[in-house]
Coordinates of C-alpha atoms in Angstrom, one line a residue:
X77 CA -40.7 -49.7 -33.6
X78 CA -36.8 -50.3 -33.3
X79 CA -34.6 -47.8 -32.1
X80 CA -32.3 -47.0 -35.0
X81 CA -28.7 -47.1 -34.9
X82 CA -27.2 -43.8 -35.2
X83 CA -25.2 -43.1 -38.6
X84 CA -23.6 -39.8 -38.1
X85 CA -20.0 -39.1 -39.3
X86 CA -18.6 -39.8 -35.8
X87 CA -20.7 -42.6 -35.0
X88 CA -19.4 -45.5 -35.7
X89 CA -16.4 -44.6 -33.4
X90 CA -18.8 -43.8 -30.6
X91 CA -20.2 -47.5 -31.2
X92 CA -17.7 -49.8 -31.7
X93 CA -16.6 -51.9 -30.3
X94 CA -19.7 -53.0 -27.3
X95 CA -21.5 -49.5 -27.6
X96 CA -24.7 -50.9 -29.1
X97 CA -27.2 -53.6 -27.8
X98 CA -26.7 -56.7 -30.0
X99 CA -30.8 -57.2 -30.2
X100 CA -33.7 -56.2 -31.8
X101 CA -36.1 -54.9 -29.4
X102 CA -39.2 -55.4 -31.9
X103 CA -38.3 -59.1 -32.6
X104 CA -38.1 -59.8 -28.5
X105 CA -41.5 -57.6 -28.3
X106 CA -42.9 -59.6 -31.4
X107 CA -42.4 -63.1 -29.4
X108 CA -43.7 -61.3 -26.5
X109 CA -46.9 -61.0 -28.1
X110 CA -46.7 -64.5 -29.3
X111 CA -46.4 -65.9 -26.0
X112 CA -49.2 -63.8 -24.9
X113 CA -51.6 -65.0 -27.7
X114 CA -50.5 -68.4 -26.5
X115 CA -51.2 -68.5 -23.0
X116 CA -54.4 -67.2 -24.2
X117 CA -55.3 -70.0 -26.0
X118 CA -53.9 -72.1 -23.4
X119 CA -56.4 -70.5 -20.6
X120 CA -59.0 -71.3 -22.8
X121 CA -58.2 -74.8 -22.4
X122 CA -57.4 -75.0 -19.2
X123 CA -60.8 -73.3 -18.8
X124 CA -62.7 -76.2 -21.0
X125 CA -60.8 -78.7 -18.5
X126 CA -61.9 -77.1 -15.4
X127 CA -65.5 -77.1 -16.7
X128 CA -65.1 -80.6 -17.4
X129 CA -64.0 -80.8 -13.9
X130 CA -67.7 -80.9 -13.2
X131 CA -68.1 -84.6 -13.8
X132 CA -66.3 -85.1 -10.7
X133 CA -68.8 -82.7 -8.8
X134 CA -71.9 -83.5 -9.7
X135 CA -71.8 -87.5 -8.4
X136 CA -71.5 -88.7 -12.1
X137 CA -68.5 -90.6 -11.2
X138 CA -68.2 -92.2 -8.4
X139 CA -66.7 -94.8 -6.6
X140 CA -62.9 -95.4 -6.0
X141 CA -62.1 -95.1 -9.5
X142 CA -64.1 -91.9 -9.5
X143 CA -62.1 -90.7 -6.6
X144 CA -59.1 -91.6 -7.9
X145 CA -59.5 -90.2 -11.4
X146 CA -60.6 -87.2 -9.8
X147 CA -57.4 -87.0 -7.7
X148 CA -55.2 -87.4 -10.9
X149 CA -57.5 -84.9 -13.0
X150 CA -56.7 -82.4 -10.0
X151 CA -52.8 -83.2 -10.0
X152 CA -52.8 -82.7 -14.3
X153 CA -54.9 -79.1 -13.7
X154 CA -52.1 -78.0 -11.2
X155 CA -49.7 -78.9 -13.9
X156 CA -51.5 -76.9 -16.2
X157 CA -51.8 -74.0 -14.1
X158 CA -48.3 -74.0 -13.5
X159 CA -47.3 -74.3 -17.5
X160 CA -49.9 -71.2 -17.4
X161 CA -47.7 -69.2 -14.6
X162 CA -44.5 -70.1 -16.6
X163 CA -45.5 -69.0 -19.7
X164 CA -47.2 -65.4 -18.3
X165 CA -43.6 -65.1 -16.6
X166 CA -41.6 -66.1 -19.6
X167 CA -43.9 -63.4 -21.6
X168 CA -43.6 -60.8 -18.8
X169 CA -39.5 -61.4 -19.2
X170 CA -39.5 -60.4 -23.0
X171 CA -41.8 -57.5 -22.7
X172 CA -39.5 -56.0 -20.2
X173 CA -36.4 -56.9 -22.3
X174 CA -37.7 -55.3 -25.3
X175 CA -37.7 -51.9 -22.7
X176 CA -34.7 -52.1 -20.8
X177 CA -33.3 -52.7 -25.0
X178 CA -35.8 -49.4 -26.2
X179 CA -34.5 -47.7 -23.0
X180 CA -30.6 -48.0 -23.7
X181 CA -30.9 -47.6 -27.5
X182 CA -32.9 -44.1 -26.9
X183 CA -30.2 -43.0 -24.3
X184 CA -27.2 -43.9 -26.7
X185 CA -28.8 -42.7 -29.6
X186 CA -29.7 -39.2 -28.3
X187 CA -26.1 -39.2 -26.3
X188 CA -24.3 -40.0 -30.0
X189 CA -26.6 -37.2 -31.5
X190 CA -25.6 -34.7 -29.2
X191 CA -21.8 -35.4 -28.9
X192 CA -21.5 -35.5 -32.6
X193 CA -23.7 -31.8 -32.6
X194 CA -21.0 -31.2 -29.7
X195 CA -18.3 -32.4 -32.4
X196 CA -19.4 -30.4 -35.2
X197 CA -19.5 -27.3 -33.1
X198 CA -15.6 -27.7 -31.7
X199 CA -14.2 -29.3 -34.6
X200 CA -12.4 -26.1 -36.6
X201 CA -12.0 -23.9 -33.5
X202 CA -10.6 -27.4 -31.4
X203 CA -9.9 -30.3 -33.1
X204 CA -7.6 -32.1 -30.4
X205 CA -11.0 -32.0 -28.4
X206 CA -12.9 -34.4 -30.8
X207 CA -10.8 -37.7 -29.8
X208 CA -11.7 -37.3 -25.8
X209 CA -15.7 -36.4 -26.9
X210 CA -15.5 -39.6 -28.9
X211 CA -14.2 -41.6 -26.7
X212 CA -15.8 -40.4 -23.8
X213 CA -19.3 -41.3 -25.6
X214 CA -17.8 -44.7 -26.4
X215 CA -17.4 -45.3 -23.0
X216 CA -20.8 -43.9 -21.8
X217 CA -22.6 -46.7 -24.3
X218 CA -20.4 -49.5 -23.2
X219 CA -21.2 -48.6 -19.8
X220 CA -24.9 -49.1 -20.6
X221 CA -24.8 -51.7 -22.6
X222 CA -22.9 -53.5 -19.8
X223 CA -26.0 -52.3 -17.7
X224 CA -28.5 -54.1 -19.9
X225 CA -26.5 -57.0 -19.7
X226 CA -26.5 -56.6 -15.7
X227 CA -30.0 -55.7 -16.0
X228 CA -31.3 -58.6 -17.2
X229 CA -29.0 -60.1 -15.6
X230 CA -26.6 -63.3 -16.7
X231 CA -29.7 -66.4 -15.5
X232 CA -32.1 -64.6 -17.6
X233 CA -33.6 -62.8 -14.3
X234 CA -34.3 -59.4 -14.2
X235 CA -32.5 -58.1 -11.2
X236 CA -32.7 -54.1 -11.0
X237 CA -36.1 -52.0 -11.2
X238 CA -33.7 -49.4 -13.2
X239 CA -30.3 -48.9 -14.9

């Protein structure tokens, strides 16, 4: 479920400009799953395949076009298998995306919610103190937005275990 984006009074100001994640974690964990239910489907192949690698085993082809079919069935399974490892990465990548996104969106959301209760409570009694609270917060979110970015890291890699 996505993290909302907070709407309190003083929020916007807190947010903008780079203070909120430009994705949506559940459409990143939504291809996630995709990609898992493919490389499913795809192990299922590449199991029928190896099974069929069996022709090769059992002395039902032989010969040097046996051996040499059985050479390039070999060199098309490693290509599968590694289409396989790509994929489980690729799907590993989004699933901690969608995370490291839930992870920063909870800490900005809870950080706007309590500087704006933080606001609300100084606002009469100190009112010159609400521009520093606001922009301090600001700060703060750009700060981990920039982290996420970092995170993730600018070839698509993630680089650090945490922000």
């Amino acid at each position: 479920m996505p993290i909302p984006r907070p709407t309190t009074a003083d929020a916007p100001a807190m947010l903008e400009p780079d203070g909120w994640p430009g994705i949506e974690e559940d459409l990143v964990s939504d291809l996630a799953v995709t990609l898992r239910r493919t490389c499913a489907q795809l192990e299922d192949v590449g199991e029928a395949c190896w099974e069929a690698g069996a022709l090769f085993e059992d002395g039902r082809w032989q010969g040097p076009a046996g051996a040499a079919a059985a050479v390039r069935f070999e060199e098309i399974l490693e290509q599968m298998r590694s289409v396989l490892a790509a994929l489980a990465l690729v799907t590993d990548w989004h699933f901690d995306v969608c995370e490291f996104v839930t992870e920063v969106k909870e800490d900005i959301f809870t950080g706007v919610l309590s500087t704006q209760a933080l606001i609300e409570a100084t606002r009469e009694a100190q009112p010159e103190a609400v521009p520093p609270l606001i922009a301090a917060q600001h700060v703060s979110n750009i700060l981990k937005v920039s982290g996420l970015g970092l995170h993730i890291g600018a070839d698509g890699t993630v680089l650090l275990a945490e922000i």
